XYZ file of C-alpha atoms in Angstrom:
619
model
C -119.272 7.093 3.119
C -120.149 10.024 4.941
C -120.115 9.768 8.733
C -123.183 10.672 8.529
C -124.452 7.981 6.473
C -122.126 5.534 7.682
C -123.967 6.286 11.677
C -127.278 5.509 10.129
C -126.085 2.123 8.875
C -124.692 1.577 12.303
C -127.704 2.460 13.852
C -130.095 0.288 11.366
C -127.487 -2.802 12.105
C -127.318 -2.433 16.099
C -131.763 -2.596 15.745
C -131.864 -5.660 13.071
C -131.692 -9.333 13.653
C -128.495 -9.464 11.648
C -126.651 -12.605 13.361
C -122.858 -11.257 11.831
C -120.740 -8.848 12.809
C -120.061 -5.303 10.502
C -116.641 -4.092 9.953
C -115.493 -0.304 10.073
C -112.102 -0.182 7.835
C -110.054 2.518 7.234
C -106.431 3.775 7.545
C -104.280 4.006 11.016
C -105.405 7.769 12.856
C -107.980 8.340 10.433
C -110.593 9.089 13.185
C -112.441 5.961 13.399
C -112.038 5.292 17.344
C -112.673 9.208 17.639
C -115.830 8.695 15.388
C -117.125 5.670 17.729
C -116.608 7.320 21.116
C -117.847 10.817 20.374
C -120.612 9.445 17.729
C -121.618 6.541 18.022
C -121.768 5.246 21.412
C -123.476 8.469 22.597
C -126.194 7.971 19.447
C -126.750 3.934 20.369
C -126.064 4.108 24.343
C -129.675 4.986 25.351
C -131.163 2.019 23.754
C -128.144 -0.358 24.344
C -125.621 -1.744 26.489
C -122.124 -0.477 24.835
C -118.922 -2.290 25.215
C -115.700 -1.111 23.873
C -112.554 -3.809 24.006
C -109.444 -3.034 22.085
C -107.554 -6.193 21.695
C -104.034 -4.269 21.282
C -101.629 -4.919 24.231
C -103.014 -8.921 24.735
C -100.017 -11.607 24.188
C -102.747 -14.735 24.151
C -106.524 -15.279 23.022
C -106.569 -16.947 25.982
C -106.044 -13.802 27.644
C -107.980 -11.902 25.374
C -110.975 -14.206 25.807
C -110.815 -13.761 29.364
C -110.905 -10.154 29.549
C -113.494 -10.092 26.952
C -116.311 -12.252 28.659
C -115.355 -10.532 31.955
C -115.984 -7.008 30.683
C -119.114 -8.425 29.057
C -120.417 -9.858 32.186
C -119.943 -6.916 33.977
C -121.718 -4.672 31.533
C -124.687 -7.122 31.681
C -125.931 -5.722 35.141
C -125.978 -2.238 33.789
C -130.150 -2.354 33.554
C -132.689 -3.459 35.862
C -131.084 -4.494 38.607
C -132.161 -4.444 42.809
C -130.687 -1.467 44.174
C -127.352 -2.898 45.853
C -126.094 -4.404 42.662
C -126.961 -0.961 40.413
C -124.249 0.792 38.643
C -124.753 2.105 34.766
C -122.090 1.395 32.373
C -123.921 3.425 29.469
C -120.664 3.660 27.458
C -116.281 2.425 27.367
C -115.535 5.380 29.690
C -117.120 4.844 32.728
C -117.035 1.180 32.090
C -113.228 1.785 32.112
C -112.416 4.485 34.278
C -115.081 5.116 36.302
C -116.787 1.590 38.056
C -114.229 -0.881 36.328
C -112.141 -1.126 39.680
C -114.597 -1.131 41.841
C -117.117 -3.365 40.390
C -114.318 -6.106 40.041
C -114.133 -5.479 43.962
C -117.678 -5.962 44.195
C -118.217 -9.103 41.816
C -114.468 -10.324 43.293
C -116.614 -13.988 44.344
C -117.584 -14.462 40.709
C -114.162 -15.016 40.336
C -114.067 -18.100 41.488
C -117.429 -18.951 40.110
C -116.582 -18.343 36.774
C -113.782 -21.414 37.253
C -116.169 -23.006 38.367
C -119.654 -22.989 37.139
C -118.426 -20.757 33.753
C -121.065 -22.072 31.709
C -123.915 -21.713 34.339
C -123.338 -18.552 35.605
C -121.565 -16.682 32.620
C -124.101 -17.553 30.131
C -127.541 -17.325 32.142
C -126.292 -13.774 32.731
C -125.536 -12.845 29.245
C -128.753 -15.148 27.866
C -130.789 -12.863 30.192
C -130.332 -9.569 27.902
C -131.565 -11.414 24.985
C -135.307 -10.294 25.101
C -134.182 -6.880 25.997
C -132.308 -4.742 23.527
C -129.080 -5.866 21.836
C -126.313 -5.603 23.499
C -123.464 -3.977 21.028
C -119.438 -5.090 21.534
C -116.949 -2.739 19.434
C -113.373 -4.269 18.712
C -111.050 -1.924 18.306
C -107.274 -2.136 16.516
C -107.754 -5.216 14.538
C -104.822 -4.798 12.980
C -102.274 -4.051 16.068
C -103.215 -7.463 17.400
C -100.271 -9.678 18.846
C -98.625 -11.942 16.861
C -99.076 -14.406 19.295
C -103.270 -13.988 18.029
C -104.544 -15.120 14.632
C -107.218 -12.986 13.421
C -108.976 -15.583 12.211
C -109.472 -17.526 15.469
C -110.923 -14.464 17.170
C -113.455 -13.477 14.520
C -114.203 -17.150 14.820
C -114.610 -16.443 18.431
C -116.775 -13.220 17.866
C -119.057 -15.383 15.724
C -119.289 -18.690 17.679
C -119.020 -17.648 21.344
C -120.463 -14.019 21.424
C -122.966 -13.177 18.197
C -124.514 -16.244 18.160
C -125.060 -17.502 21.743
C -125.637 -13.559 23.227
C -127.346 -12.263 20.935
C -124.761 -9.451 20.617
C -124.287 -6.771 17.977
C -120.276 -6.551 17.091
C -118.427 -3.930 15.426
C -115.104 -4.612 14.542
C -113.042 -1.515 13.619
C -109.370 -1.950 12.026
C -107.212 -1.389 8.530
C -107.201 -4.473 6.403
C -104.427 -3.154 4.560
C -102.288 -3.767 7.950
C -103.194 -7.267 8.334
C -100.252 -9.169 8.418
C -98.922 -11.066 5.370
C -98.749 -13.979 6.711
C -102.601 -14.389 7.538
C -104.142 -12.158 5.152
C -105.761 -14.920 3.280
C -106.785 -16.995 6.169
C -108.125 -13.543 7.745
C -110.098 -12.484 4.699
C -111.376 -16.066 4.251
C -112.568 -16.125 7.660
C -113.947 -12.257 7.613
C -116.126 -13.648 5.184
C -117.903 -16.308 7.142
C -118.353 -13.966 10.262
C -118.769 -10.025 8.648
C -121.807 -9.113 6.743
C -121.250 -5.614 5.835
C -117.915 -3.629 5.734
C -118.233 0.455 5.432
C -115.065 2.454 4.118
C -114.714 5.265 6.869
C -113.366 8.668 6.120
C -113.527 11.069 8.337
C -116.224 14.649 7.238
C -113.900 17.423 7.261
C -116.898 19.651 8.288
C -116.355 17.832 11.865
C -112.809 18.196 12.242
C -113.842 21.967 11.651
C -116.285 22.082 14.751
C -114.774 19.318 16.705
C -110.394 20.194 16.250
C -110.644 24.120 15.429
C -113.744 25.581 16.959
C -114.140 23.575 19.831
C -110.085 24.037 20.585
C -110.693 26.839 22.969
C -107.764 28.655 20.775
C -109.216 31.752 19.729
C -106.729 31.611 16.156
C -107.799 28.225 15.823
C -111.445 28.818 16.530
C -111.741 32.248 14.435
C -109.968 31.057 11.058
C -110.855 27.455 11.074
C -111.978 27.803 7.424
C -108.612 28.632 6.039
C -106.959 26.057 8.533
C -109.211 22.858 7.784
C -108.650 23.946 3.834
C -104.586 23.696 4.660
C -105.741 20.232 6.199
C -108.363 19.260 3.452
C -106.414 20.162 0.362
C -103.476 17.777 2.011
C -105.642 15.099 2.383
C -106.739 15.180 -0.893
C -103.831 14.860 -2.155
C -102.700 11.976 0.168
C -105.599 9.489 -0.813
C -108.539 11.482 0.915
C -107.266 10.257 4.430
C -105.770 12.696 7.300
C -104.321 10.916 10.303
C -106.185 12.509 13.190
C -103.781 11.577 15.713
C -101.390 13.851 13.402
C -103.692 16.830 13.600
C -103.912 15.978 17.119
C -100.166 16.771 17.647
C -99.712 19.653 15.336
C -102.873 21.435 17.182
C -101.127 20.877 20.610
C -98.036 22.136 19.377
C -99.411 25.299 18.137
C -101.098 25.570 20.865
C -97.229 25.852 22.839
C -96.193 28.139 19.825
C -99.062 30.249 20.052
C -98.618 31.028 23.716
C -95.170 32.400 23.004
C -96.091 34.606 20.392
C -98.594 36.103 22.937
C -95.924 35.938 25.443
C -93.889 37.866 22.833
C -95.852 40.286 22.024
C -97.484 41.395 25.487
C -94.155 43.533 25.488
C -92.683 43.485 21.886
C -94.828 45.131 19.411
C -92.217 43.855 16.367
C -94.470 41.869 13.938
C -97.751 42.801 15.894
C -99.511 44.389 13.331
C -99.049 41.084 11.187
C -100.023 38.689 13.622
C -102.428 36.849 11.500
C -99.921 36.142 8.915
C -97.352 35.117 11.383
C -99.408 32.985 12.612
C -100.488 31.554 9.587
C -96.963 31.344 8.629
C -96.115 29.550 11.364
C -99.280 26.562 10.947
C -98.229 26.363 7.593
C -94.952 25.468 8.468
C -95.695 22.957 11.248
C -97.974 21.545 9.782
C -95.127 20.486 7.455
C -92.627 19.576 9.810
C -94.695 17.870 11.699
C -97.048 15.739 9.451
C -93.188 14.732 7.789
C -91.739 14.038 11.585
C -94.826 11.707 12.158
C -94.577 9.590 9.176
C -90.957 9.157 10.750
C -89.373 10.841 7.134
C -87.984 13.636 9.061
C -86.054 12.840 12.217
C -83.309 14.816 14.572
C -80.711 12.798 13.017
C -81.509 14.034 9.434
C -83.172 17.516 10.102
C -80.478 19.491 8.288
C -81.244 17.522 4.800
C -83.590 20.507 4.455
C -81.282 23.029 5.837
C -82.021 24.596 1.675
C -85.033 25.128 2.229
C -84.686 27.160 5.904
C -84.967 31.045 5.903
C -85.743 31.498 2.069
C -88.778 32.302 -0.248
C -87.023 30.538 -3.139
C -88.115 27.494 -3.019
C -86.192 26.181 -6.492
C -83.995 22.756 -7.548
C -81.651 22.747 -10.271
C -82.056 19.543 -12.491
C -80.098 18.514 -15.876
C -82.505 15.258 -15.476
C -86.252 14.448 -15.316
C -85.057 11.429 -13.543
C -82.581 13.069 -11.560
C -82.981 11.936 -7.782
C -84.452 14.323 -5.205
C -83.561 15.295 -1.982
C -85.128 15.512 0.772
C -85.753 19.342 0.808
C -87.157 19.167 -2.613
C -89.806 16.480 -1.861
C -91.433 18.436 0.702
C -91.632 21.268 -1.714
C -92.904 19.248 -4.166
C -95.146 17.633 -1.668
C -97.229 20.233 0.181
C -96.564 23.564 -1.956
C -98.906 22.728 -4.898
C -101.275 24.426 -1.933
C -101.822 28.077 -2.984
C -103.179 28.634 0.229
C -100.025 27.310 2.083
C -97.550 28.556 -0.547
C -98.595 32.012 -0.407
C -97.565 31.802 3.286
C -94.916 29.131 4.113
C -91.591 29.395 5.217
C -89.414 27.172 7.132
C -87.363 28.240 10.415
C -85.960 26.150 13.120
C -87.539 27.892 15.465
C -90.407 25.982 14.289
C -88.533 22.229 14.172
C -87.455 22.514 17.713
C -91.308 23.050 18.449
C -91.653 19.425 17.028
C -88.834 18.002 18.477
C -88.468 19.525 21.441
C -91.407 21.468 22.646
C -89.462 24.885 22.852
C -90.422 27.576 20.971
C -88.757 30.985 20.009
C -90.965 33.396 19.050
C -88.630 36.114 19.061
C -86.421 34.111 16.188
C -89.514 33.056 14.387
C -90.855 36.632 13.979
C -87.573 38.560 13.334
C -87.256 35.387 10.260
C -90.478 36.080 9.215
C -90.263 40.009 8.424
C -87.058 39.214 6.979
C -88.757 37.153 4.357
C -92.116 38.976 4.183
C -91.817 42.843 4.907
C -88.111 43.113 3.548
C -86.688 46.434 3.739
C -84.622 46.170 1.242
C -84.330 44.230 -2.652
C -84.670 40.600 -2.799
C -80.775 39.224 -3.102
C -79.430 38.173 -6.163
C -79.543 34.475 -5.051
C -83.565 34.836 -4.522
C -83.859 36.170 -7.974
C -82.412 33.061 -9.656
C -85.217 31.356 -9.572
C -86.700 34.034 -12.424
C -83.969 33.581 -14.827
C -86.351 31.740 -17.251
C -88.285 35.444 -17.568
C -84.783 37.616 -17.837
C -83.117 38.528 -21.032
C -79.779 37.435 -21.814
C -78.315 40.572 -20.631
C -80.390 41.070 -17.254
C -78.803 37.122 -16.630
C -75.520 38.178 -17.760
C -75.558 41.172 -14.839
C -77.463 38.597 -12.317
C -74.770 36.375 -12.463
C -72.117 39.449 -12.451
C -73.999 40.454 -9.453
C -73.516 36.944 -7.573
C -69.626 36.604 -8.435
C -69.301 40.010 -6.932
C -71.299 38.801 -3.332
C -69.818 35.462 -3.026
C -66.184 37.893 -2.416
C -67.926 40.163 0.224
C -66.269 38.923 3.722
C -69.353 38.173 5.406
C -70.904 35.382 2.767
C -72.018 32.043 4.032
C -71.066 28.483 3.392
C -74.444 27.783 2.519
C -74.806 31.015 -0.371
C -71.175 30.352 -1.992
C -72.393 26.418 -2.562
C -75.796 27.324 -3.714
C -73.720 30.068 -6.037
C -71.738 27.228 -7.659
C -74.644 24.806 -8.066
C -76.116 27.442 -10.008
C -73.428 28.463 -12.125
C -72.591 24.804 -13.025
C -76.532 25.137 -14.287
C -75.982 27.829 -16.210
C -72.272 26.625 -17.448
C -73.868 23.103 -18.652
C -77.221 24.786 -19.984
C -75.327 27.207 -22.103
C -76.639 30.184 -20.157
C -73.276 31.271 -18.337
C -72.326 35.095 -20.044
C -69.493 36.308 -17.912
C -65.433 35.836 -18.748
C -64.140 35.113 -15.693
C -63.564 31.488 -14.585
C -66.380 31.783 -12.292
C -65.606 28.412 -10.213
C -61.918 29.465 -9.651
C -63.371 32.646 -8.414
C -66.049 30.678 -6.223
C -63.594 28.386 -4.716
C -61.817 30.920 -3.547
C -65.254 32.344 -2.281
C -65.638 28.676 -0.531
C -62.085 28.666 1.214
C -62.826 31.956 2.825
C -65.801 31.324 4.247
C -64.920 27.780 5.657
C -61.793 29.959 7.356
C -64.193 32.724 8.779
C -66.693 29.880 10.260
C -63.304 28.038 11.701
C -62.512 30.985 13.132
C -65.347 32.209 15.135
C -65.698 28.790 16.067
C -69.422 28.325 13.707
C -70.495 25.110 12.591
C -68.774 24.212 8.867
C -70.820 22.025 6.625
C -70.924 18.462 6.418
C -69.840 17.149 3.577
C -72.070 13.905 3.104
C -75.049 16.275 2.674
C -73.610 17.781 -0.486
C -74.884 15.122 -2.842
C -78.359 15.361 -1.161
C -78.353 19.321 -1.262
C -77.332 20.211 -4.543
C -77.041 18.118 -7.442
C -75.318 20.268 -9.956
C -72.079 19.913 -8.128
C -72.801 16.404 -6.864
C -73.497 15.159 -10.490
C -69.608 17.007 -11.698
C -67.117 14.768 -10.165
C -64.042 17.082 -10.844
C -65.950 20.058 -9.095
C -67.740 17.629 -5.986
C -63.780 16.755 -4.785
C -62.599 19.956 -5.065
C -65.548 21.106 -2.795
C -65.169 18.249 -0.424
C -61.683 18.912 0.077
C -62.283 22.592 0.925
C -64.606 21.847 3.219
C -62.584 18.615 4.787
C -59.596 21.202 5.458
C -61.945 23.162 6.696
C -63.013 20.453 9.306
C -59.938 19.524 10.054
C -58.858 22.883 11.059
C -61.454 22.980 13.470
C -60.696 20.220 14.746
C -57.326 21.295 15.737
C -58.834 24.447 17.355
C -60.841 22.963 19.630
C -58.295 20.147 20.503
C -55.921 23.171 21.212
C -58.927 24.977 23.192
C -60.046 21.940 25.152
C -55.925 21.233 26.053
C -55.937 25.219 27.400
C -59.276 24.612 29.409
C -57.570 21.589 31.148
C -54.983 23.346 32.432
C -57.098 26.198 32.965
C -59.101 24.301 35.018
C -62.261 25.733 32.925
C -65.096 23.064 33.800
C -67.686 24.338 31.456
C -65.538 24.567 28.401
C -64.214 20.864 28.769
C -68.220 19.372 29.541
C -69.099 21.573 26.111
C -66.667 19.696 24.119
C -67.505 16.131 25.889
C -71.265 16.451 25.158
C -70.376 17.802 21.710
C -68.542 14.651 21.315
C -65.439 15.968 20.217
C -62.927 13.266 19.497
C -59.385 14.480 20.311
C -55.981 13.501 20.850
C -54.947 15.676 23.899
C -51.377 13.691 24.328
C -50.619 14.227 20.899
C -51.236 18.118 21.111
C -49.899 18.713 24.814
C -46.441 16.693 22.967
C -46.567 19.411 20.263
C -47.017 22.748 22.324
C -45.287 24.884 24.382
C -47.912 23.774 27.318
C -45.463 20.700 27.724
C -42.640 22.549 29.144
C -44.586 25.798 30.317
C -47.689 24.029 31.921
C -46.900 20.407 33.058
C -43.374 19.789 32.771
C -42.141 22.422 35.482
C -42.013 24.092 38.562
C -45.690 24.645 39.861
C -46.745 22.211 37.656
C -50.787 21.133 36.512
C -50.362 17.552 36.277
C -53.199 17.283 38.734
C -55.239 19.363 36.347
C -54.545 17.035 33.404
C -54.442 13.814 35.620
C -58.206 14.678 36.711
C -59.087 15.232 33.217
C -57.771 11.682 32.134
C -59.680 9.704 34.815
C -62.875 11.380 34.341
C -62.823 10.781 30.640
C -60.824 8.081 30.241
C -60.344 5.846 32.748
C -63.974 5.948 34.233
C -65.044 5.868 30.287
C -65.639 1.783 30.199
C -65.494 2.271 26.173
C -62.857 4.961 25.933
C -60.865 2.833 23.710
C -63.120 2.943 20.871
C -62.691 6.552 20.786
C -59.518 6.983 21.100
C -57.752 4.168 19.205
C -54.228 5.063 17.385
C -53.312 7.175 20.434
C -51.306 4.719 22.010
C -47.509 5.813 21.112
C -48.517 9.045 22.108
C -49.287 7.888 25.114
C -45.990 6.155 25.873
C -44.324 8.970 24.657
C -45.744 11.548 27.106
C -45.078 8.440 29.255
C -41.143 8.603 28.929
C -41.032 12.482 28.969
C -42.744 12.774 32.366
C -40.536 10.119 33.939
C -37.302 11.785 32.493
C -38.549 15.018 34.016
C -39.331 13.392 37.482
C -35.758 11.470 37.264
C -34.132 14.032 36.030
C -35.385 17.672 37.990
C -33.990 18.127 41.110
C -35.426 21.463 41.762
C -38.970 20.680 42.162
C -41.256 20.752 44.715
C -42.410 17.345 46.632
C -45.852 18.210 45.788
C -45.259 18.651 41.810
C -43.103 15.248 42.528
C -46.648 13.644 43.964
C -48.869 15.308 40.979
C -46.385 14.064 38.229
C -46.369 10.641 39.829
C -50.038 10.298 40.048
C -50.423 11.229 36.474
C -47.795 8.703 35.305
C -49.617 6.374 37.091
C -52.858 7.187 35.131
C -51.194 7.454 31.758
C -49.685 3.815 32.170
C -52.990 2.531 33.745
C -54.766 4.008 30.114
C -52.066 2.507 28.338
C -52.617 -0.675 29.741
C -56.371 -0.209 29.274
C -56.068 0.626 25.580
C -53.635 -2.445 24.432
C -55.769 -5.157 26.302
C-alpha cells in the first residue's frame, strides 16, 4: 500500500464502529513507528485522544497491563476538564516526555484508588469518553515482546479489556515474520479472533526524499537528493522492496561527520576541490555499503579485512574455474550492490571510510588523495587493473599483459597483496589454457612473494594473514601444491617478525622505552622475553654485569606478569626458560665478587620475581 492510501484506511477505521483492532505489518526499521508519529498521530490527534504504548522492555503482562490502563487513564482527562485538572495529551510525546512525570505527581492518590476501587474508578473514567470521539491506542513492537508474554494473551487482552469495554480504536504495529516459533500458530489463531484488517506497510520513497534528504539541513544531501534516494531505491528493490530506516538513519548521520571533514579539508586544501561532487558521491556510495553490510552484522571489526581485495581498486573482478565455486566475502558485496549503474559508476572502497562506521573518525585527507588516485590518474591504469579486460585482448596483447606483470611483481617496491593477486591470476590463465609466456611464472612469483614478505618484516609493516587466503583468492586456495607453498612463505614471514619485535621489545626493556613496550602489550604480542634475553648478548652486556638493569627487566615482569591474573595462558611452554635464567642469575650473584651492593639488591629482587612466576606458572 501506499502510505498514502494506507493513512486513509487508518483514518476511515479510527471514525467507524469497527469493534477489532487493525494490524500494521511490515519488516524491522522499515519506517512504520516513523510513519505513525510523524503521520498519523498528527492527521487523527485533533479529533482523538492518541495513545502510543510499546510493549518492548516489559518482563510480565502483569506489568504490561498495569502500565497500559495507567497511561490510558491518564490520557482520558485530556478533554473537557475544570481548569485545575487540564493538561492536553494530544499525542505519545508530550504524553511521554512532557506531563507524564508530573501528572503521575498530580493523580499520585489514584494510586491507591486504583487497588482499591479499580473497577469503579478506572472504568467510569474510561466509559466516560465513549459518547465522545474514539479514543485510538497504538501498540508498538509486537514482535520484540518478552518471552515471559504470549502474544496471544495480550491481543486477548486488547480485545476483551480495552476494544470492547472502552470503546477504543487499537492499532497494533509489528513483523509477523518475527513472531516467535514457538507461538506462531497460537498467535495467528488468536490475531484472527481480535484483528479485522491487516495493511502491508512500505515505506513511499518520495517521503524519505523530503523527510531524510531535504529536510536534513545538509546542503549535499538536500541539493542531490534525487540521485541519493535512487542509490537508496534501486537497493531496496533489490532487497524485497523494504529499506530499514533506522539504517538510513545511521548512514545519513555518518555522512553527516564525513561531510564536515571534507569541508574542514578543503577550507585550506584545494586538492580534489574542483571534484567535490564526485567525492562526495564517492564517498555515499561507499558508506552506504559499508554501512548497510555493518548493520545487518555481515561486516564486523573482527572480519573487516575479508574485503581488504576490494580496497583502493576500480577492478572489481573474481577469478572462478566453478559456477558453484564459493564466494568470499569481498565478492558478495560486489555482486550485491554494483548491479547499480548509478553506484558503480562511482564506488570505491577506502578505510578511511570503514573507520567512519566503526569508529566515527574520518580522514578526509586519505579519502581524497585515494580517490584521485583511482579517478583522475595521472598516469596508465597498471597491468593488474587491466586483467579484468583479458576476455577483449588478443592472444598476443595477453601474452605481453602477462609479460608485463612477471616483470612488476620483481620491482622492489611490490606489495604482498599485488604478487598474490599476480599468482591467482596466472593459475587462471595456466588452468584456462590462456598462459603464453616460457618462464615458470610461479617459480618466478614465489620468489616475488619471499621478497616482499622480507621488505614488510623489515620496515616493521603488517604481513598477511594466512587464514584469509582461501577467502581472498580461490585460484590458489583451490591448488593445494601452490596454497602450502604460499602459506609457508608467508608463515616464515610471520615468524620472522615475530622474532623482531621479541628482540625490539627485549631492547626497549632495558632501554627503559615505556611507549615501545605499551605498543607491543596492546598489540598483543605474545613473546618469550627469557628465551631471547638467554640467546643474546644482552645477557652478559645488559643484566648479568656491573651496572646492571635487572630493575629494568624485574619491573617489566611484575607489570606484565605477575599483576597479569591470566599470564599463564599466554605464556605457557616458557617455563624451563624460566628456570634457566633462574640458575644463571644466581650463579652470577654467587659467583661475582666485584659488584656493586646495589646490582646485588636488583639481581636479588628479580630472582625473586622470576621464581615467584615460576611458581605461578606450574600451579
Amino acid at each position: 500500500m501506499e502510505n498514502s492510501q494506507l493513512l486513509k484506511s487508518l483514518s476511515t477505521y479510527v471514525n467507524s464502529d469497527d469493534q477489532f483492532a487493525v494490524m500494521i505489518d511490515g519488516p524491522w526499521g522499515s519506517g512504520k513507528t516513523y510513519f505513525l508519529k510523524n503521520t498519523v498521530v498528527p492527521h487523527i490527534c485533533g479529533e482523538h485522544k492518541v495513545v502510543y504504548f510499546s510493549v518492548y522492555g516489559y518482563e510480565s503482562l502483569a506489568k504490561l497491563k498495569s502500565e497500559l490502563i495507567g497511561k490510558l487513564f491518564i490520557s482520558s482527562f485530556g478533554k473537557n476538564q475544570d481548569k485545575e485538572d487540564q493538561f492536553k495529551t494530544q499525542d505519545i510525546v508530550s504524553i511521554v516526555n512532557e506531563v507524564g512525570g508530573a501528572v503521575w505527581d498530580k493523580f499520585a492518590t489514584f494510586k491507591t484508588l486504583v487497588a482499591t476501587t479499580e473497577n469503579y474508578v478506572i472504568n467510569k473514567r474510561l466509559r466516560s469518553q465513549m459518547p465522545d470521539s474514539s479514543p485510538v491506542l497504538i501498540i508498538d513492537d509486537l514482535e520484540r515482546i518478552s518471552r515471559d508474554v504470549h502474544t496471544s494473551d495480550l491481543m486477548g487482552f486488547l480485545l476483551t479489556d480495552i476494544i470492547e469495554p472502552y470503546g477504543y480504536r487499537v492499532i497494533v504495529v509489528g513483523n509477523a515474520k518475527e513472531i516467535r516459533d514457538d507461538e506462531i500458530n497460537e498467535f495467528n489463531m488468536t490475531r484472527e479472533k481480535v484483528v479485522s484488517r491487516i495493511f502491508p506497510f512500505t515505506y513511499d520513497f518520495n517521503n524519505i526524499r523530503q523527510e531524510f534528504f531535504q529536510g536534513s539541513g545538509n546542503r549535499f544531501l538536500q541539493e542531490d537528493s534525487e540521485w541519493l534516494v535512487q542509490i537508496v531505491a534501486d537497493h531496496a528493490r533489490r532487497n524485497g522492496g523494504q529499506i530499514n530506516l533506522r539504517t538510513l538513519e545511521f548512514i545519513l548521520t555518518t555522512f553527516t561527520i564525513i561531510d564536515r571533514e571534507l569541508n574542514q579539508y578543503w577550507e585550506s586544501n584545494t586538492q580534489g576541490k574542483v571534484d567535490d561532487l564526485q567525492i562526495k558521491r564517492s564517498v555515499f556510495a561507499n558508506l552506504f555499503v559499508i554501512a548497510t553490510e555493518y548493520r545487518q552484522g555481515k561486516l564486523t571489526r573482527e572480519n573487516l579485512e575479508l574485503i581488504d581485495q576490494i580496497l583502493n581498486t576500480r577492478s572489481f573482478f573474481f577469478m572462478h574455474m566453478k559456477d558453484d565455486e564459493e564466494k568470499s566475502l569481498a565478492e558478495k558485496i560486489t555482486l550485491k550492490y554494483h548491479d547499480d549503474t548509478n553506484l558503480k559508476q562511482v564506488i570505491m572502497y577506502d578505510n578511511s571510510v570503514n573507520e567512519a562506521v566503526f569508529s566515527g573518525v574520518f580522514d578526509a585527507a586519505s579519502f581524497i588523495k585515494s580517490w584521485i588516485h583511482l579517478f583522475r590518474p595521472r598516469g596508465r591504469a597498471s597491468s593488474l587493473d587491466k586483467v579484468a579486460n583479458f576476455r577483449e585482448m588478443t592472444d598476443k596483447q595477453l601474452e605481453e599483459l602477462e609479460q608485463q606483470l612477471l616483470n612488476d611483481v620483481q620491482k622492489p617496491d611490490i606489495s604482498i597483496k599485488d604478487v598474490l593477486s599476480t599468482i591467482n591470476n596466472f593459475l587462471f590463465f595456466d588452468q584456462s589454457d590462456l598462459y603464453f609466456c616460457k618462464e615458470d611464472y610461479l617459480a618466478v612469483l614465489l620468489e616475488s612473494l619471499k621478497n616482499a614478505v622480507n621488505k614488510a618484516v623489515l620496515e616493521n609493516n603488517p604481513t598477511y594473514d594466512r587464514e584469509d587466503i582461501g577467502f581472498m583468492y580461490s585460484m590458489i586456495a583451490t591448488d593445494n601444491d601452490t596454497l602450502k607453498r604460499v602459506r609457508d612463505i608467508l608463515k616464515s614471514g610471520d615468524n620472522a617478525k615475530h622474532e623482531l619485535q621479541t628482540e625490539q621489545l627485549v631492547n626497549a626493556i632495558f632501554d627503559d622505552n615505556y611507549e615501545l613496550m605499551r605498543d607491543f602489550t596492546q598489540s598483543g604480542l605474545n613473546a618469550n622475553v627469557f628465551r631471547k634475553i638467554l640467546d643474546s648478548s644482552q645477557l652478559d652486556s645488559e643484566l648479568l654485569t656491573a651496572g646492571s638493569k635487572a630493575n629494568l627487566l624485574d619491573r617489566y615482569l611484575r607489570s606484565e606478569y605477575i599483576r597479569i591474573t591470566n599470564s599463564k595462558d599466554f605464556h605457557s611452554g616458557e617455563n624451563a626458560d624460566i628456570s634457566e635464567l633462574i640458575q644463571k642469575v644466581e650463579k652470577f650473584i654467587n659467583e661475582s665478587l666485584d659488584i656493586g651492593r646495589i646490582d646485588r639488591f636488583n639481581l636479588r629482587n628479580l630472582l625473586k620475581t622470576l621464581k615467584e612466576i615460576l611458581s605461578k606458572f606450574s600451579e
